[in-house]
Short mmCIF file of C-alpha atoms in Angstrom, two decimals:
data_model
loop_
_atom_site.label_atom_id
_atom_site.label_comp_id
_atom_site.label_asym_id
_atom_site.label_seq_id
_atom_site.Cartn_x
_atom_site.Cartn_y
_atom_site.Cartn_z
CA MET H 147 -1.05 -49.32 -37.31
CA ALA H 148 -4.45 -47.84 -36.87
CA GLU H 149 -5.15 -46.48 -33.42
CA PRO H 150 -8.38 -47.87 -32.12
CA GLU H 151 -10.75 -45.18 -30.97
CA LEU H 152 -12.14 -46.27 -27.67
CA LEU H 153 -15.63 -45.22 -26.80
CA LEU H 154 -15.85 -44.61 -23.10
CA ASP H 155 -19.01 -45.24 -21.15
CA SER H 156 -20.68 -41.91 -20.48
CA ASN H 157 -21.16 -43.05 -16.89
CA ILE H 158 -17.43 -42.58 -16.52
CA ARG H 159 -17.77 -38.97 -17.42
CA LEU H 160 -20.62 -38.46 -15.00
CA TRP H 161 -19.33 -40.37 -12.02
CA VAL H 162 -15.58 -40.10 -12.32
CA VAL H 163 -14.40 -37.08 -14.21
CA LEU H 164 -16.70 -34.53 -12.62
CA PRO H 165 -16.40 -35.80 -9.04
CA ILE H 166 -12.64 -35.71 -9.25
CA VAL H 167 -12.78 -32.11 -10.43
CA PHE H 168 -15.06 -31.16 -7.55
CA ILE H 169 -12.97 -33.00 -5.00
CA THR H 170 -9.78 -31.33 -6.14
CA PHE H 171 -11.36 -27.92 -6.14
CA LEU H 172 -12.93 -28.25 -2.73
CA VAL H 173 -9.79 -29.65 -1.20
CA GLY H 174 -7.91 -26.68 -2.62
CA VAL H 175 -10.33 -24.21 -1.09
CA ILE H 176 -10.14 -25.96 2.27
CA ARG H 177 -6.36 -25.87 2.09
CA HIS H 178 -6.47 -22.16 1.46
CA TYR H 179 -8.53 -21.47 4.58
CA VAL H 180 -6.49 -23.83 6.71
CA SER H 181 -3.31 -22.12 5.65
CA ILE H 182 -4.81 -18.79 6.65
CA LEU H 183 -5.65 -20.17 10.08
CA LEU H 184 -2.24 -21.64 10.60
CA GLN H 185 -0.32 -18.63 9.36
CA SER H 186 2.23 -17.32 11.80
CA ASP H 187 2.93 -13.61 11.90
CA LYS H 188 6.19 -12.54 10.36
CA LYS H 189 7.75 -10.03 12.69
CA LEU H 190 9.98 -7.59 10.93
CA THR H 191 12.75 -6.02 12.91
CA LEU H 192 13.30 -2.31 12.87
CA GLU H 193 16.61 -2.81 11.16
CA GLN H 194 15.12 -4.75 8.27
CA VAL H 195 12.46 -2.14 7.67
CA SER H 196 14.98 0.65 7.86
CA ASP H 197 17.38 -1.09 5.49
CA SER H 198 14.76 -1.77 2.92
CA GLN H 199 13.75 1.87 2.95
CA VAL H 200 17.34 3.04 2.61
CA LEU H 201 17.76 0.82 -0.41
CA ILE H 202 14.63 2.29 -1.92
CA ARG H 203 15.91 5.82 -1.32
CA SER H 204 19.21 5.05 -2.97
CA ARG H 205 17.46 3.56 -5.95
CA ILE H 206 15.26 6.62 -6.29
CA LEU H 207 18.33 8.81 -6.09
CA ARG H 208 19.78 6.95 -9.02
CA GLU H 209 16.63 7.06 -11.08
CA ASN H 210 15.26 10.52 -10.33
CA GLY H 211 18.39 12.33 -9.29
CA LYS H 212 18.19 14.41 -12.40
CA TYR H 213 15.36 16.47 -11.00
CA ILE H 214 17.34 17.95 -8.13
CA PRO H 215 20.22 20.37 -8.45
CA LYS H 216 23.67 19.02 -9.09
CA GLN H 217 24.96 20.10 -5.70
CA SER H 218 22.24 18.20 -3.84
CA PHE H 219 22.76 15.10 -5.90
CA LEU H 220 26.46 15.11 -5.21
CA MET H 221 25.81 15.70 -1.53
CA ARG H 222 23.65 12.62 -1.32
CA LYS H 223 25.98 10.52 -3.42
CA PHE H 224 28.82 11.53 -1.16
CA TYR H 225 26.78 10.57 1.90
CA PHE H 226 26.21 7.11 0.55
CA ASN H 227 29.47 6.34 -1.14
CA ASN H 228 32.17 8.20 0.65
CA GLN H 229 35.37 6.27 1.21
CA GLU H 230 35.67 6.89 4.92
CA ASP H 231 32.18 7.18 6.29
CA GLY H 232 29.76 6.53 3.49
CA PHE H 233 26.67 4.62 4.49
CA PHE H 234 27.11 1.77 2.08
CA LYS H 235 30.76 1.42 2.78
CA ASN H 236 30.44 1.30 6.50
CA THR H 237 27.30 -0.47 7.54
CA LYS H 238 27.81 -4.14 7.93
CA ARG H 239 24.87 -6.12 9.11
CA LYS H 240 25.26 -9.33 11.08
CA VAL H 241 25.00 -12.24 8.72
CA VAL H 242 22.84 -14.96 10.22
CA PRO H 243 21.34 -17.18 7.54
CA PRO H 244 18.07 -18.54 8.88
CA SER H 245 18.68 -22.25 8.61
CA PRO H 246 15.92 -24.51 9.89
CA MET H 247 17.97 -25.80 12.75
CA THR H 248 18.87 -22.56 14.38
CA ASP H 249 15.63 -20.74 13.78
CA PRO H 250 12.67 -22.58 15.30
CA SER H 251 10.04 -20.44 13.63
CA MET H 252 11.39 -21.34 10.20
CA LEU H 253 11.16 -24.98 11.14
CA THR H 254 7.52 -24.77 12.14
CA ASP H 255 6.76 -22.80 8.99
CA MET H 256 8.26 -25.52 6.85
CA MET H 257 6.37 -28.17 8.77
CA LYS H 258 3.10 -26.35 8.33
CA GLY H 259 3.78 -25.86 4.65
CA ASN H 260 4.42 -29.54 4.20
CA VAL H 261 1.42 -30.64 6.19
CA THR H 262 -1.05 -28.38 4.46
CA ASN H 263 0.14 -29.01 0.95
CA VAL H 264 2.00 -32.19 0.32
CA LEU H 265 0.23 -34.49 2.73
CA PRO H 266 -3.35 -33.98 1.50
CA MET H 267 -2.15 -34.34 -2.08
CA ILE H 268 -0.61 -37.72 -1.36
CA LEU H 269 -3.54 -38.93 0.69
CA ILE H 270 -6.20 -37.91 -1.77
CA GLY H 271 -4.18 -39.11 -4.74
CA GLY H 272 -3.90 -42.52 -3.15
CA TRP H 273 -7.59 -42.63 -2.22
CA ILE H 274 -8.64 -41.73 -5.73
CA ASN H 275 -6.33 -44.32 -7.12
CA TRP H 276 -7.91 -46.94 -4.90
CA THR H 277 -11.51 -45.89 -5.50
CA PHE H 278 -11.48 -45.15 -9.17
CA SER H 279 -9.30 -47.95 -10.38
CA GLY H 280 -9.60 -50.44 -13.15
CA PHE H 281 -10.73 -48.22 -15.98
CA VAL H 282 -9.43 -45.46 -18.19
CA THR H 283 -10.71 -42.02 -17.45
CA THR H 284 -9.59 -39.79 -20.23
CA LYS H 285 -7.21 -39.41 -23.13
CA VAL H 286 -4.50 -36.83 -23.22
CA PRO H 287 -4.48 -35.01 -26.58
CA PHE H 288 -0.82 -35.62 -27.39
CA PRO H 289 0.83 -38.97 -28.07
CA LEU H 290 2.98 -40.42 -25.29
CA THR H 291 5.66 -43.10 -25.40
CA LEU H 292 5.28 -46.47 -23.81
CA ARG H 293 7.53 -45.48 -20.95
CA PHE H 294 4.71 -43.41 -19.46
CA LYS H 295 2.36 -46.38 -19.30
CA PRO H 296 3.14 -47.69 -15.84
CA MET H 297 3.07 -44.18 -14.46
CA LEU H 298 -0.18 -43.00 -15.94
CA GLN H 299 -2.15 -46.20 -16.20
CA GLN H 300 -1.92 -47.34 -12.64
CA GLY H 301 -4.63 -49.96 -12.37
CA ILE H 302 -5.02 -51.07 -15.95
CA GLU H 303 -3.20 -54.18 -17.07
CA LEU H 304 -3.63 -53.96 -20.82
CA LEU H 305 -0.39 -54.12 -22.73
CA SER H 306 -1.75 -52.96 -26.02
CA LEU H 307 -3.51 -49.89 -24.73
CA ASP H 308 -2.16 -46.62 -26.00
CA ALA H 309 -0.25 -44.62 -23.43
CA SER H 310 -2.43 -41.62 -24.10
CA TRP H 311 -5.32 -43.24 -22.25
CA VAL H 312 -4.78 -42.39 -18.63
CA SER H 313 -6.29 -43.47 -15.38
CA SER H 314 -8.11 -41.39 -12.82
CA ALA H 315 -5.05 -40.76 -10.68
CA SER H 316 -3.38 -38.89 -13.49
CA TRP H 317 -6.60 -37.00 -14.12
CA TYR H 318 -6.43 -35.95 -10.48
CA PHE H 319 -2.90 -34.63 -10.89
CA LEU H 320 -3.89 -32.82 -14.06
CA ASN H 321 -6.63 -31.14 -12.07
CA VAL H 322 -4.36 -30.10 -9.25
CA PHE H 323 -2.23 -28.10 -11.61
CA GLY H 324 -4.99 -27.00 -13.89
CA LEU H 325 -7.23 -25.50 -11.25
CA ARG H 326 -4.53 -23.07 -10.21
CA SER H 327 -5.99 -20.33 -12.41
CA MET H 328 -9.45 -21.04 -11.05
CA TYR H 329 -8.14 -20.52 -7.55
CA SER H 330 -6.67 -17.14 -8.38
CA LEU H 331 -9.99 -16.18 -9.95
CA ILE H 332 -12.04 -17.18 -6.93
CA LEU H 333 -9.76 -16.72 -3.97
CA GLY H 334 -7.81 -13.76 -5.23
CA GLN H 335 -4.07 -13.65 -5.80
CA ASP H 336 -1.64 -15.05 -3.29
CA ASN H 337 -3.89 -17.82 -2.05
CA GLY H 338 -2.82 -20.78 0.02
CA ALA H 339 -4.15 -23.38 -2.39
CA ASP H 340 -1.64 -22.53 -5.05
CA GLN H 341 0.66 -25.51 -4.92
CA SER H 342 2.90 -24.90 -7.87
CA ARG H 343 3.81 -21.49 -6.55
CA ILE H 344 4.75 -23.05 -3.23
CA MET H 345 6.90 -25.62 -4.93
CA GLN H 346 8.64 -22.88 -6.90
CA GLU H 347 9.20 -20.99 -3.69
CA GLN H 348 10.65 -24.05 -2.07
CA MET H 349 13.10 -24.47 -4.88
CA SER H 350 14.30 -20.88 -4.90
CA GLY H 351 13.50 -20.03 -1.30
CA ALA H 352 16.04 -22.35 0.22
CA ALA H 353 18.72 -19.91 -0.87
CA MET H 354 16.87 -16.78 0.24
CA ALA H 355 18.68 -15.80 3.42
CA MET H 356 17.60 -12.22 3.99
CA PRO H 357 20.37 -10.85 6.27
CA ALA H 358 23.17 -11.91 3.97
CA ASP H 359 21.22 -10.29 1.20
CA THR H 360 21.39 -6.87 2.77
CA ASN H 361 25.17 -6.81 2.70
CA LYS H 362 25.22 -7.84 -0.90
CA ALA H 363 22.42 -5.45 -1.70
CA PHE H 364 24.39 -2.62 -0.14
CA LYS H 365 27.42 -3.49 -2.18
CA ALA H 366 25.38 -3.66 -5.36
CA GLU H 367 23.81 -0.28 -4.61
CA TRP H 368 27.22 1.24 -3.93
CA GLU H 369 28.50 0.12 -7.29
CA ALA H 370 25.41 1.30 -9.11
CA LEU H 371 25.53 4.67 -7.41
CA GLU H 372 29.19 5.13 -8.29
CA LEU H 373 28.30 4.72 -11.90
CA THR H 374 25.42 7.17 -12.03
CA ASP H 375 25.95 10.57 -13.44
CA HIS H 376 23.90 13.68 -12.94
CA GLN H 377 22.14 14.93 -16.04
CA TRP H 378 20.14 17.85 -14.90
CA ALA H 379 16.69 17.65 -16.42
CA LEU H 380 16.08 21.33 -15.89
CA GLU H 381 19.00 22.50 -17.99
CA ASN H 382 17.00 24.14 -20.73
CA ILE H 383 13.66 24.23 -19.14
CA GLU H 384 13.06 27.93 -19.48
CA GLU H 385 13.57 27.85 -23.22
CA GLU H 386 11.30 24.86 -23.46
CA LEU H 387 8.62 26.60 -21.47
CA MET H 388 8.81 29.76 -23.53
CA SER H 389 8.70 27.89 -26.79
CA ARG H 390 5.31 26.45 -26.01
CA GLU H 391 2.14 28.30 -25.26
CA LEU H 392 0.58 28.04 -21.87
CA ASP H 393 -2.74 26.27 -21.87
CA LEU H 394 -5.00 28.60 -19.97
CA ASP H 395 -8.30 27.74 -21.60
CA GLY H 396 -11.33 27.88 -19.44
CA MET H 397 -9.56 29.40 -16.49
CA PHE H 398 -11.11 32.82 -16.56
CA SER H 399 -14.86 33.00 -16.41
CA LYS H 400 -15.36 36.34 -18.07
CA GLU H 401 -13.37 39.14 -19.47
CA LEU H 402 -12.91 41.92 -16.98
CA PRO H 403 -13.70 45.36 -18.26
CA MET H 404 -10.56 47.34 -18.96
CA GLY H 405 -9.89 50.12 -16.54
CA ILE H 406 -9.31 53.68 -17.47
CA PHE H 407 -5.74 53.61 -18.69
CA CYS J 189 -30.33 17.72 4.57
CA TYR J 190 -27.30 15.51 5.02
CA ILE J 191 -26.65 14.16 1.61
CA PHE J 192 -27.11 17.06 -0.66
CA GLN J 193 -25.76 20.35 0.55
CA LYS J 194 -27.73 22.20 3.15
CA GLY J 195 -30.83 23.79 1.74
CA CYS J 196 -30.82 21.97 -1.53
CA GLY J 197 -34.46 22.71 -2.07
CA ARG J 198 -35.33 19.33 -3.48
CA LYS J 199 -38.90 18.55 -2.66
CA ASP J 200 -38.49 14.84 -2.13
CA CYS J 201 -35.47 15.39 0.10
CA HIS J 202 -37.41 17.33 2.72
CA HIS J 203 -40.21 14.84 2.35
CA ILE J 204 -37.97 12.03 3.56
CA LEU J 205 -36.71 13.83 6.60
CA ASN J 206 -39.95 15.35 7.76
CA SER J 207 -42.22 12.38 7.52
CA SER J 208 -41.88 9.28 9.64
CA PRO J 209 -40.90 6.12 7.81
CA SER J 210 -43.98 4.53 6.38
CA PHE J 211 -43.99 1.68 3.93
CA ASP J 212 -44.01 4.05 0.98
CA ASN J 213 -40.81 5.63 2.08
CA TRP J 214 -38.91 2.50 3.04
CA ASN J 215 -37.30 2.11 -0.35
CA VAL J 216 -36.30 5.72 -0.43
CA LEU J 217 -34.79 5.45 3.05
CA ILE J 218 -32.70 2.51 2.00
CA ILE J 219 -31.40 4.47 -0.94
CA VAL J 220 -30.48 7.29 1.37
CA PHE J 221 -28.59 4.85 3.59
CA THR J 222 -26.46 3.45 0.75
CA GLU J 223 -25.67 6.93 -0.45
CA MET J 224 -24.46 7.88 3.01
CA ARG J 225 -22.29 4.83 3.24
CA ASP J 226 -20.81 5.44 -0.19
CA LYS J 227 -20.11 9.07 0.62
CA LEU J 228 -18.24 8.03 3.74
CA ARG J 229 -16.25 5.51 1.76
CA LYS J 230 -15.32 8.10 -0.85
CA TRP J 231 -14.20 10.54 1.82
CA ARG J 232 -12.19 7.81 3.48
CA GLU J 233 -10.43 6.82 0.29
CA ASP J 234 -9.72 10.38 -0.83
CA ASN J 235 -8.51 11.32 2.62
CA HIS J 236 -10.81 14.30 2.88
CA ARG J 237 -10.75 16.13 6.15
CA ASN J 238 -14.31 17.49 6.11
CA SER J 239 -14.87 16.54 9.74
CA GLU J 240 -18.20 18.32 10.26
CA GLN J 241 -19.81 16.49 7.38
CA ILE J 242 -18.33 13.17 8.40
CA VAL J 243 -19.65 13.63 11.92
CA ASP J 244 -23.13 14.46 10.66
CA VAL J 245 -23.40 11.60 8.23
CA GLY J 246 -21.55 9.13 10.40
CA GLU J 247 -23.57 9.82 13.51
CA GLU J 248 -26.78 9.26 11.67
CA LEU J 249 -25.48 6.06 10.13
CA ILE J 250 -24.30 4.66 13.43
CA ASN J 251 -27.43 5.51 15.37
CA GLU J 252 -30.06 4.56 12.85
CA HIS J 253 -28.59 1.97 10.54
CA ALA J 254 -26.03 0.08 12.58
CA SER J 255 -27.46 -3.34 11.79
CA LYS J 256 -27.41 -2.85 8.04
CA LEU J 257 -23.76 -1.93 7.89
CA GLY J 258 -22.29 -5.29 8.81
CA ASP J 259 -18.54 -5.36 9.03
CA ASP J 260 -18.15 -1.91 7.52
CA ILE J 261 -19.22 -0.46 10.81
CA TRP J 262 -15.79 -0.80 12.43
CA ILE J 263 -13.97 1.27 9.88
CA ILE J 264 -16.78 3.80 9.97
CA TYR J 265 -16.37 3.98 13.74
CA GLU J 266 -12.72 4.80 13.26
CA GLN J 267 -13.42 7.42 10.63
CA VAL J 268 -16.19 9.05 12.65
CA MET J 269 -14.09 8.99 15.80
CA ILE J 270 -11.25 10.92 14.22
CA ALA J 271 -13.72 13.42 12.75
CA ALA J 272 -15.40 13.75 16.15
CA LEU J 273 -12.05 14.56 17.75
CA ASP J 274 -11.61 17.28 15.15
CA CYS J 275 -14.98 18.80 16.02
CA SER J 276 -14.35 18.30 19.75
CA ARG J 277 -17.34 16.01 20.06
CA ASP J 278 -15.92 13.99 22.90
CA ASP J 279 -19.15 12.13 23.63
CA LEU J 280 -19.31 10.68 20.14
CA ALA J 281 -15.61 9.87 20.17
CA TRP J 282 -15.97 8.06 23.48
CA THR J 283 -18.86 5.88 22.24
CA CYS J 284 -16.98 4.98 19.08
CA LEU J 285 -13.88 4.12 21.08
CA GLN J 286 -15.86 1.92 23.48
CA GLU J 287 -17.38 -0.04 20.61
CA LEU J 288 -14.01 -0.53 18.98
CA LYS J 289 -12.39 -1.56 22.25
CA ARG J 290 -15.10 -4.10 22.84
CA GLN J 291 -14.67 -5.63 19.41
CA PHE J 292 -10.88 -5.53 19.11
CA PRO J 293 -9.53 -5.77 22.65
CA GLY J 294 -5.81 -6.03 22.07
CA SER J 295 -5.43 -4.06 18.92
CA GLN J 296 -2.63 -1.58 18.31
CA ARG J 297 -4.81 0.46 16.05
CA VAL J 298 -7.42 0.93 18.77
CA LYS J 299 -4.71 1.88 21.26
CA ARG J 300 -3.55 4.55 18.88
CA LEU J 301 -7.09 5.91 18.66
CA ALA J 302 -7.27 5.97 22.45
CA GLY J 303 -4.02 7.91 22.47
CA MET J 304 -5.43 10.39 19.95
CA ARG J 305 -8.44 10.98 22.18
CA LEU J 306 -6.15 11.72 25.12
CA GLU J 307 -4.27 14.13 22.91
CA ALA J 308 -7.51 15.88 22.01
CA LEU J 309 -8.27 16.29 25.71
CA GLU J 310 -4.79 17.77 26.11
CA LYS J 311 -3.66 15.02 28.48
CA TYR J 312 -0.33 14.85 26.79
CA GLU J 313 1.59 12.78 29.34
CA ASP J 314 -1.07 10.07 29.34
CA ALA J 315 -1.13 10.04 25.55
CA SER J 316 2.64 9.81 25.47
CA LYS J 317 2.59 6.84 27.85
CA GLN J 318 -0.02 5.15 25.70
CA TYR J 319 2.14 5.50 22.58
CA ASP J 320 5.18 4.29 24.46
CA SER J 321 3.35 1.11 25.38
CA ILE J 322 2.44 0.55 21.72
CA LEU J 323 6.08 1.02 20.74
CA GLN J 324 7.24 -1.45 23.36
CA ASP J 325 5.10 -4.13 21.80
CA ASP J 326 5.98 -3.27 18.25
CA PRO J 327 9.03 -1.08 17.60
CA THR J 328 8.23 -0.76 13.92
CA ASN J 329 4.89 0.92 14.45
CA THR J 330 5.22 4.18 12.57
CA ALA J 331 1.81 5.57 13.54
CA ALA J 332 2.65 5.71 17.26
CA ARG J 333 5.95 7.44 16.62
CA LYS J 334 4.34 10.04 14.45
CA ARG J 335 1.68 10.74 17.05
CA LYS J 336 4.38 11.35 19.65
CA ILE J 337 6.01 13.86 17.38
CA SER J 338 2.70 15.59 16.79
CA ILE J 339 2.23 15.85 20.57
CA LEU J 340 5.47 17.81 20.72
CA LYS J 341 4.31 20.00 17.89
CA ALA J 342 0.96 20.63 19.59
CA GLN J 343 2.76 21.67 22.75
CA GLY J 344 4.75 24.17 20.73
CA LYS J 345 8.12 22.51 21.36
CA SER J 346 9.17 22.77 17.74
CA ALA J 347 12.91 22.30 18.33
CA GLU J 348 12.28 19.00 20.07
CA ALA J 349 9.76 18.02 17.44
CA ILE J 350 12.35 18.68 14.74
CA ARG J 351 14.89 16.59 16.57
CA GLU J 352 12.52 13.68 17.08
CA LEU J 353 11.36 13.85 13.48
CA ASN J 354 14.96 13.76 12.29
CA GLU J 355 15.58 10.62 14.32
CA TYR J 356 12.41 9.07 12.97
CA LEU J 357 13.45 9.86 9.42
CA GLU J 358 16.88 8.37 9.97
CA GLN J 359 15.19 5.06 10.42
CA PHE J 360 12.22 5.37 8.11
CA VAL J 361 13.75 7.17 5.19
CA GLY J 362 10.88 6.54 2.86
CA ASP J 363 8.08 8.24 4.74
CA GLN J 364 7.01 11.11 2.52
CA GLU J 365 4.45 12.53 4.90
CA ALA J 366 7.21 12.91 7.45
CA TRP J 367 9.55 14.66 5.04
CA HIS J 368 6.83 17.14 4.20
CA GLU J 369 6.10 17.77 7.87
CA LEU J 370 9.79 18.31 8.53
CA SER J 371 10.06 20.81 5.69
CA GLU J 372 7.12 22.72 7.14
CA LEU J 373 8.73 22.79 10.60
CA TYR J 374 11.99 24.05 9.15
CA ILE J 375 10.20 26.78 7.22
CA ASN J 376 8.57 27.90 10.44
CA GLU J 377 12.00 28.06 12.03
CA HIS J 378 13.32 29.97 9.00
CA ASP J 379 15.92 27.29 8.35
CA TYR J 380 15.50 27.35 4.60
CA GLY J 381 18.52 25.29 3.69
CA LYS J 382 17.26 22.25 5.54
CA ALA J 383 13.73 22.77 4.31
CA ALA J 384 15.13 22.73 0.78
CA PHE J 385 16.79 19.39 1.53
CA CYS J 386 13.50 17.86 2.65
CA LEU J 387 11.70 19.17 -0.40
CA GLU J 388 14.41 17.72 -2.61
CA GLU J 389 13.69 14.30 -1.14
CA LEU J 390 10.03 14.80 -1.94
CA MET J 391 10.76 15.96 -5.47
CA MET J 392 12.90 12.91 -6.11
CA THR J 393 10.21 10.51 -5.05
CA ASN J 394 7.43 12.38 -6.86
CA PRO J 395 9.03 13.94 -9.92
CA HIS J 396 5.74 14.78 -11.57
CA ASN J 397 4.16 16.61 -8.68
CA HIS J 398 4.20 20.27 -9.60
CA LEU J 399 3.34 21.39 -6.06
CA TYR J 400 6.61 20.14 -4.61
CA CYS J 401 8.57 21.88 -7.37
CA GLU J 402 6.73 25.08 -6.64
CA GLN J 403 7.31 24.89 -2.90
CA TYR J 404 10.97 24.20 -3.47
CA ALA J 405 11.22 27.17 -5.78
CA GLU J 406 9.57 29.39 -3.18
CA VAL J 407 12.02 28.26 -0.51
CA LYS J 408 14.96 28.93 -2.78
CA TYR J 409 13.55 32.33 -3.63
CA THR J 410 13.23 33.15 0.06
CA GLN J 411 16.80 32.09 0.66
CA GLY J 412 18.01 34.69 -1.79
CA GLY J 413 21.38 35.09 -3.45
CA LEU J 414 21.94 34.87 -7.17
CA GLU J 415 22.42 31.11 -7.44
CA ASN J 416 19.32 30.39 -5.44
CA LEU J 417 17.29 32.82 -7.48
CA GLU J 418 18.40 31.13 -10.67
CA LEU J 419 17.53 27.73 -9.26
CA SER J 420 14.22 29.13 -8.15
CA ARG J 421 13.44 30.39 -11.61
CA LYS J 422 14.21 27.00 -13.08
CA TYR J 423 11.97 25.23 -10.63
CA PHE J 424 9.09 27.63 -11.13
CA ALA J 425 9.44 26.93 -14.82
CA GLN J 426 9.41 23.20 -14.13
CA ALA J 427 6.25 23.53 -12.05
CA LEU J 428 4.62 25.44 -14.88
CA LYS J 429 5.71 22.85 -17.37
CA LEU J 430 4.16 20.12 -15.28
CA ASN J 431 0.96 22.04 -14.82
CA ASN J 432 0.25 24.99 -17.04
CA ARG J 433 -2.41 26.34 -14.76
CA ASN J 434 -0.39 26.79 -11.61
CA MET J 435 -0.94 30.50 -11.08
CA ARG J 436 1.29 30.65 -8.07
CA ALA J 437 4.20 29.29 -10.06
CA LEU J 438 3.53 31.79 -12.83
CA PHE J 439 3.56 34.64 -10.37
CA GLY J 440 6.69 33.24 -8.74
CA LEU J 441 8.39 33.04 -12.11
CA TYR J 442 7.54 36.65 -12.75
CA MET J 443 8.84 37.77 -9.35
CA VAL J 444 12.10 35.87 -9.66
CA SER J 445 12.79 37.00 -13.16
CA SER J 446 12.24 40.60 -12.20
CA HIS J 447 14.70 40.25 -9.32
CA ILE J 448 17.53 38.70 -11.27
#
């Protein structure tokens, strides 16, 4: 069955497609600045800072331990991993997962996140749907099944219309996700208008309880450190140095006259 | 001449400074201003400690061109204030501090600068109280802790300074500046074993820095004993491998080898 090629009024392009792009973009920028205003300071405790640095030190010991003498490496490994009083064996941090109920600041953070991101999206999506209804806006380049019709063709009641022709509401949603790269170009990385990142964070962030992590992180570091061996990088360094010539070009400005020897 | 080195002999350079700004020279003056600002920025980013030059350039910038600087002026105030403390220009430091206090009333950073000025005036108890108040508000503030330790060092109480620095490093294990400072303090106390430990930390975090290898080798050489001399030779060789032109390492290698 031949697919009829619809010719859309160019007024649609001028008065629908472009305004929706502008609206989405401007709303995104406004959201970014509002999120900056509403940001609450994250206070780090001394313990958290200290723990993160200890973990970094242990990791560096594993990676670069080969540059220090064997004795020193073993000394540090012993300090971390010793059975009786090693650091990783002994330090247990209090495990308090920050659930929204117990930690009021987390609750307000979640609220703010919802308000700044989800609410405007719903409001503006609905407004656009109401304003720009009754006509098709654009055609998506890939064929869609009929199941998508009620979702993407909100105001249009034609049964025979291809599902690839979508209404303005779906164009709005396309914009919301598509302008993400524009935002990072204009507002710099890590901007508040980046919705998909926030949704990803919400999916994975619910399980991110930091204090419990430190215990597990310590255990993981202990195991990794047990497994590391010390291969001294300086084993044959003198031979290596002697085998190559030193590069002393351009160091001496002029030849000194030889003395009376 | 502030921009080019003193006595550069460029004809147009003297021309700018000696004549009063007329319309012909306006463009040239603006160019001079941007050069000054860029120089200050470069010194700030490279962490140069050429305080005399910073004071000269910065004072001129602040007095003549304050309006053109915009928001840059606050960081320039900070940079010039620290340089002024180095040159014991207390008047300049005081004006900078007043401006910063007016703009950022509750700021920790400004409080630290106020503490540094008290240190420069040798009012160590007042400075110490100032830093304590910063730490009460924010226990993770590393700058205030380090200033307290440097007060102890300035007063010559090196044993206490070493102890405080050790406690600081127990909590903030990753602070390389602090490790280096501790190694220097230990060397002054002739405790070479502990200095070697600190330098090992530094070598681990910066494996390609030939200067740490060389310092470590020197400490080991000073410690003496056959094992340490062998280690020292290896580390001098490593420093040379990392940078062929390190004369000090070459000389060290020669000395160690002739002693073994």
